[in-house]
PDB file of C-alpha atoms in Angstrom:
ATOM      1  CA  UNK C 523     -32.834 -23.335 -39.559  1.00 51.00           C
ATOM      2  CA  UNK C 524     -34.678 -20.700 -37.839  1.00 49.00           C
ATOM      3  CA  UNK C 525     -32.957 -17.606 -36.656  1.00 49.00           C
ATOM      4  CA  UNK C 526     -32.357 -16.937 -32.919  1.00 44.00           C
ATOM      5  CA  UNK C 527     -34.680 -14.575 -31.193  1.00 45.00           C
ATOM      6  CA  UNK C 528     -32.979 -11.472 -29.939  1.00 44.00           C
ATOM      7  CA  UNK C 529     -33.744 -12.655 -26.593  1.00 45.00           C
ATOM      8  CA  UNK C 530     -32.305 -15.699 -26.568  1.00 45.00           C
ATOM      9  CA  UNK C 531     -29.262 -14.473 -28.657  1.00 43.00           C
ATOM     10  CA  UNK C 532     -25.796 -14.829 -27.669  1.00 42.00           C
ATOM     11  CA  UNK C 533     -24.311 -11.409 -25.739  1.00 37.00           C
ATOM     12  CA  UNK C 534     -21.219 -10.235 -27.825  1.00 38.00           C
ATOM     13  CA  UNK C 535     -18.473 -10.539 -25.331  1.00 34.00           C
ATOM     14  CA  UNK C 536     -17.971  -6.940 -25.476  1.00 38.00           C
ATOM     15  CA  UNK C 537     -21.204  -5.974 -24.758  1.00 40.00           C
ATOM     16  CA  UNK C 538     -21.232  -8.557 -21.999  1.00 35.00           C
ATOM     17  CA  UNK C 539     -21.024  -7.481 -18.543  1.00 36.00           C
ATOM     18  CA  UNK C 540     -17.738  -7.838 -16.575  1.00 38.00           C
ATOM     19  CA  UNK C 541     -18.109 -10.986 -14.225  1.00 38.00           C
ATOM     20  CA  UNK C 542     -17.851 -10.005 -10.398  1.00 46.00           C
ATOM     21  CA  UNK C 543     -14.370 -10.674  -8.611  1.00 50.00           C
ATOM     22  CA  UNK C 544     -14.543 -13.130  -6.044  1.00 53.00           C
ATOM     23  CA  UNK C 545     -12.331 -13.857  -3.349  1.00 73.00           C
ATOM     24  CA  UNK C 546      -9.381 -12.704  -2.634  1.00 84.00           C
ATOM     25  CA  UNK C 547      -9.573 -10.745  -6.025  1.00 85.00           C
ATOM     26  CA  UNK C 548     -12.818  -8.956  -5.117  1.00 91.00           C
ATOM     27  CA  UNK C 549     -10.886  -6.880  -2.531  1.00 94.00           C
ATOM     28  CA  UNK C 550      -9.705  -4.580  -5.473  1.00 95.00           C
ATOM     29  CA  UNK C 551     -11.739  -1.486  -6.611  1.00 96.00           C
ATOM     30  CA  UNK C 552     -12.705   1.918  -5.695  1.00 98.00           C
ATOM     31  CA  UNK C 553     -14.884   1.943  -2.621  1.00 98.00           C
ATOM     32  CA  UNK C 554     -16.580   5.108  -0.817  1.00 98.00           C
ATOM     33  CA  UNK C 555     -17.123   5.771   2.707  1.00 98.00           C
ATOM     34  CA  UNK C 556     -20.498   4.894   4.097  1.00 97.00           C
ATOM     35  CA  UNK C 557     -20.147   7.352   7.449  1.00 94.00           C
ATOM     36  CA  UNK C 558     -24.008   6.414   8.390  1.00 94.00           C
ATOM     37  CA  UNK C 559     -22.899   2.800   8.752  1.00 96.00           C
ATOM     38  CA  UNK C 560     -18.835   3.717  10.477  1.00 96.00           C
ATOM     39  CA  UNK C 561     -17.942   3.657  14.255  1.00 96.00           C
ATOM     40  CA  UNK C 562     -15.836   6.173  15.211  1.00 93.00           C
ATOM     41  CA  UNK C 563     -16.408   5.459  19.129  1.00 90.00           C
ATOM     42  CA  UNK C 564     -18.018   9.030  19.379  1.00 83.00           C
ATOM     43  CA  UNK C 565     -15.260  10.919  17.482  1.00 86.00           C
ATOM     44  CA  UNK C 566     -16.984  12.481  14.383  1.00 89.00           C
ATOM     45  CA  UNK C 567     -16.826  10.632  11.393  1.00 91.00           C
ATOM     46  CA  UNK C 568     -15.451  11.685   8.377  1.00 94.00           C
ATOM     47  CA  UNK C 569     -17.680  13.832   6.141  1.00 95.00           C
ATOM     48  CA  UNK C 570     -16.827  11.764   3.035  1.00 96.00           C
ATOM     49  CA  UNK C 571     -13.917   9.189   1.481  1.00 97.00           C
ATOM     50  CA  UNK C 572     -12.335   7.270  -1.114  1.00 98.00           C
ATOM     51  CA  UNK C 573     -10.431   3.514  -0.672  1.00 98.00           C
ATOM     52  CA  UNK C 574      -8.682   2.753  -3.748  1.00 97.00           C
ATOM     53  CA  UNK C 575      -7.590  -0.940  -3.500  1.00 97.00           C
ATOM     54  CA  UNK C 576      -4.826  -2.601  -5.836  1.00 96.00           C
ATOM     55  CA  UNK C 577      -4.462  -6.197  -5.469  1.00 90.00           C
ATOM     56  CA  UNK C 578      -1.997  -9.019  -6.188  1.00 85.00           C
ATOM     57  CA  UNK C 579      -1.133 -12.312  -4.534  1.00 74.00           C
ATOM     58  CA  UNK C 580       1.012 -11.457  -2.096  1.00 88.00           C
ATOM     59  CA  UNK C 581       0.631  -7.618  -1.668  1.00 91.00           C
ATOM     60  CA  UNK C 582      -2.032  -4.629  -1.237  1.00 92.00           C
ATOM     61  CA  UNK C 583      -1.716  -1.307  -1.975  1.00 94.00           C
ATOM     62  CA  UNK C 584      -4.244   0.783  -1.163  1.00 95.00           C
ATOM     63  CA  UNK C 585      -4.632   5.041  -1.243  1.00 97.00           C
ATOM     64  CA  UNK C 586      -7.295   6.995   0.901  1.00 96.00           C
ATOM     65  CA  UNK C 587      -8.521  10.158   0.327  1.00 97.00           C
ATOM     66  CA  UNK C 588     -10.792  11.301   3.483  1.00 96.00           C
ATOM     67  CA  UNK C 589     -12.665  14.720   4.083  1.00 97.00           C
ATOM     68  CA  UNK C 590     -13.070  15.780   7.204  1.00 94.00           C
ATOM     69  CA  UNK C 591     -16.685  17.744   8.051  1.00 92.00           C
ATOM     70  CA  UNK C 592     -14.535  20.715   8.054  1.00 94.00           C
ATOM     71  CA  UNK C 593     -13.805  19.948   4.084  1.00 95.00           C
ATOM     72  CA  UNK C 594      -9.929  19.121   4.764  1.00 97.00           C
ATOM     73  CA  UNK C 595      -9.044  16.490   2.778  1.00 97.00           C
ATOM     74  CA  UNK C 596      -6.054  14.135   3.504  1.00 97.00           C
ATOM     75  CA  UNK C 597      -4.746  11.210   1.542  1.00 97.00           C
ATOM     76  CA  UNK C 598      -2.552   7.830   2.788  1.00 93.00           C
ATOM     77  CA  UNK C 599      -1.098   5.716   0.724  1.00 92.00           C
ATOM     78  CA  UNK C 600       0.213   2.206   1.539  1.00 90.00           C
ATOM     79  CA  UNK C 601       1.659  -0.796   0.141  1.00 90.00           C
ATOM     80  CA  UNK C 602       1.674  -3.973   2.596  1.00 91.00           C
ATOM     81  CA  UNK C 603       3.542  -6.964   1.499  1.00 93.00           C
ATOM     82  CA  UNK C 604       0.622 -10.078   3.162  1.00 94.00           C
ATOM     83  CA  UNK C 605       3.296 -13.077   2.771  1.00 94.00           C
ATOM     84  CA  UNK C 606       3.192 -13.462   6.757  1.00 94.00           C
ATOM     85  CA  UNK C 607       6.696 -12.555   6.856  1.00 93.00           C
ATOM     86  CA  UNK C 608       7.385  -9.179   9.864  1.00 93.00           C
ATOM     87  CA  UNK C 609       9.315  -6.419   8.301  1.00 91.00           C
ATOM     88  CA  UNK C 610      11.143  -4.191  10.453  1.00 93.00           C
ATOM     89  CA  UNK C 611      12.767  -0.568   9.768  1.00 86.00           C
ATOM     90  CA  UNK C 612      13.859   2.319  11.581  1.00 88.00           C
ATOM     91  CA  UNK C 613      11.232   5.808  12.012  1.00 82.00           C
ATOM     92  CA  UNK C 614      11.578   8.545  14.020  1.00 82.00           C
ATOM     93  CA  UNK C 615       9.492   7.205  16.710  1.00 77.00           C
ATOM     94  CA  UNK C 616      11.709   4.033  17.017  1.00 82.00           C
ATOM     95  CA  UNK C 617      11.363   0.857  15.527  1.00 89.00           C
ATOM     96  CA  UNK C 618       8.470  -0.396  13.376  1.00 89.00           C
ATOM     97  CA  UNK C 619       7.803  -3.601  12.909  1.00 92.00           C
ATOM     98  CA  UNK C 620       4.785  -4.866  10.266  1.00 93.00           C
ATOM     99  CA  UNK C 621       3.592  -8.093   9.333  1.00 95.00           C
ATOM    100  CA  UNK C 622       0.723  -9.189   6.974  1.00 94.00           C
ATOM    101  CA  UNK C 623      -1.062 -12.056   5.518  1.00 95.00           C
ATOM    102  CA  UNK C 624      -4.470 -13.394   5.081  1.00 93.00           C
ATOM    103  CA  UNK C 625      -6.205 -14.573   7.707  1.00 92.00           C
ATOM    104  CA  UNK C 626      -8.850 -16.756   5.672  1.00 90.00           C
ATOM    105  CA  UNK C 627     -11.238 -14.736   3.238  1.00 89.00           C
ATOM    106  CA  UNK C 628      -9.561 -11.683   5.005  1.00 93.00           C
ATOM    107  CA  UNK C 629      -6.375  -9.498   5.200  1.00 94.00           C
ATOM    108  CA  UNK C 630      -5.162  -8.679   7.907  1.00 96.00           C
ATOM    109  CA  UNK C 631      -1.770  -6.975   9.517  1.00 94.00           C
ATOM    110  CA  UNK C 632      -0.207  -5.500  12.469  1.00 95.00           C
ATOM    111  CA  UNK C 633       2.107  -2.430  12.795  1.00 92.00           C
ATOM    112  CA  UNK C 634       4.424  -2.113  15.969  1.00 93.00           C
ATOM    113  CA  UNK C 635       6.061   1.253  16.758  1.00 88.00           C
ATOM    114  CA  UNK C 636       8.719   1.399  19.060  1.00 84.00           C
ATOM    115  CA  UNK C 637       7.503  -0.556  22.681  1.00 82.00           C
ATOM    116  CA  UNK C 638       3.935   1.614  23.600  1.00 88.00           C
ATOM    117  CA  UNK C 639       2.776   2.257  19.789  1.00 91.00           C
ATOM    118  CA  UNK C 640       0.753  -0.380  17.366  1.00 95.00           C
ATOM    119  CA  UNK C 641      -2.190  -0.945  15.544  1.00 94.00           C
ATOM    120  CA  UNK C 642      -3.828  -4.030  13.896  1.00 96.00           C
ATOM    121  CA  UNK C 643      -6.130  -3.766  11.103  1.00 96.00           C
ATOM    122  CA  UNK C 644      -8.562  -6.205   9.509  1.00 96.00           C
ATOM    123  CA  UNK C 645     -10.360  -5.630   6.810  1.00 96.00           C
ATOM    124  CA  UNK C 646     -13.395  -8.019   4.949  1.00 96.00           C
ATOM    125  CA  UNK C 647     -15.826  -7.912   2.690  1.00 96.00           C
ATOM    126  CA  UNK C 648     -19.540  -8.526   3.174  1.00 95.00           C
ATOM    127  CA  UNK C 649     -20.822 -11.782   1.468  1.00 93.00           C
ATOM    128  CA  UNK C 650     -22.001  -9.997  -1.493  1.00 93.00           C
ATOM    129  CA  UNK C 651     -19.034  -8.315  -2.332  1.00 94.00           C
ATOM    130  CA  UNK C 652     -20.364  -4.887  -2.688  1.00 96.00           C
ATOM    131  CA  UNK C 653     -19.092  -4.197   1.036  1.00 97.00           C
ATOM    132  CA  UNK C 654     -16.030  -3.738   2.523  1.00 97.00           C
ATOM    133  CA  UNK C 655     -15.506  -3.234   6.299  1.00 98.00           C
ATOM    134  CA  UNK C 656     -11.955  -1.981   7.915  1.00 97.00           C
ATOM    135  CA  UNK C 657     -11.392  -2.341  11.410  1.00 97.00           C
ATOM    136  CA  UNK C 658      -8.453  -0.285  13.107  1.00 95.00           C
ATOM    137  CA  UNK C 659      -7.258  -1.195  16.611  1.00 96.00           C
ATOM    138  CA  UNK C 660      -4.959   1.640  17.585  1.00 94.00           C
ATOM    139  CA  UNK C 661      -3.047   1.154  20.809  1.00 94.00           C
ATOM    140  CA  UNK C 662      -0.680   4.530  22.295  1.00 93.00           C
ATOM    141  CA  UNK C 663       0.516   2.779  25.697  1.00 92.00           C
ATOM    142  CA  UNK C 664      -3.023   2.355  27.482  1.00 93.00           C
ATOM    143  CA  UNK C 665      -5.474   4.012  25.402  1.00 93.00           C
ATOM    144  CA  UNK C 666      -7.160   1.852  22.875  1.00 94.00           C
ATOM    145  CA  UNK C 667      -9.130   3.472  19.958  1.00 94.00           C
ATOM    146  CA  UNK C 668     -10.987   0.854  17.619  1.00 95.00           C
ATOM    147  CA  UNK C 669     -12.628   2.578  14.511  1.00 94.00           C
ATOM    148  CA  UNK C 670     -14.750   0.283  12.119  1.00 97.00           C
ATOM    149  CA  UNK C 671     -14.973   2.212   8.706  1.00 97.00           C
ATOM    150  CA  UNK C 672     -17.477   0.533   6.454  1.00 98.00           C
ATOM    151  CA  UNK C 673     -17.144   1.136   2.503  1.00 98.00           C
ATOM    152  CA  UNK C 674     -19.785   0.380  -0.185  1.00 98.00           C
ATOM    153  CA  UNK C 675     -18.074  -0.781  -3.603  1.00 98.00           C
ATOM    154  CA  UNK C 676     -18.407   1.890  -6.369  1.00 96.00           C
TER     155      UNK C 676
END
């Protein structure tokens, strides 16, 4: 029998590459801030970021490291529970109530503070996977303020 050509040899598995996450799955990762490509409705955007996504089933945890373009950096962290189910517990600006679930290929939730205070958030990734768009409706009695942060995976 002849012997294989190194090109058309089998790939050891761990020299393989790792296959890409799809769906629901391929939310996880690191992902940086593309501020070129974010909408902060005329409010500067930040100078740079970090979205660190944890996924299982039923939950998402994310942290966020952002600079601002006066080099401050801040950092959220967050775990929402996306079983559909609201959640309510007492702050000291009155009551919050959150709820989460996916909404198709995308997660989505909604956070209500006391009666004039709430924000909804959806957040999807582009076809390719190697984008991740997050879309923040925050509502403070009247004023609305929608920023759409767009991350490329890392």
């Amino acid at each position: 029998q002849a012997p294989v050509p190194a090109a058309q040899a089998p790939v050891p598995a761990a020299q393989a590459p790792a296959p890409a996450a799809t769906g629901r799955r391929a939310f996880a990762g690191a992902w940086k801030l593309n501020p070129a490509l974010s909408d902060y409705q005329g409010r500067p955007a930040p100078k740079e970021g970090l979205l660190t996504i944890e996924l299982a089933e039923a939950e998402l945890r994310f942290e966020a490291r952002i600079t601002n373009t006066a080099g401050q950096t801040s950092t959220s962290k967050d775990l929402m529970r996306l079983d559909g189910r609201e959640r309510v517990y007492e702050l000291a600006l009155g009551t919050n109530r959150i709820e989460g679930h996916w909404d198709g290929d995308k997660v989505a939730w909604s956070r209500h503070i006391g009666d004039n205070r709430s924000m909804k958030v959806r957040v999807s990734l582009s076809p390719d996977g190697k984008r991740l768009t997050w879309v923040n409706e925050v509502r403070n009695g009247a004023e609305v303020k929608v920023n759409t942060e767009v991350f490329d995976r890392q």
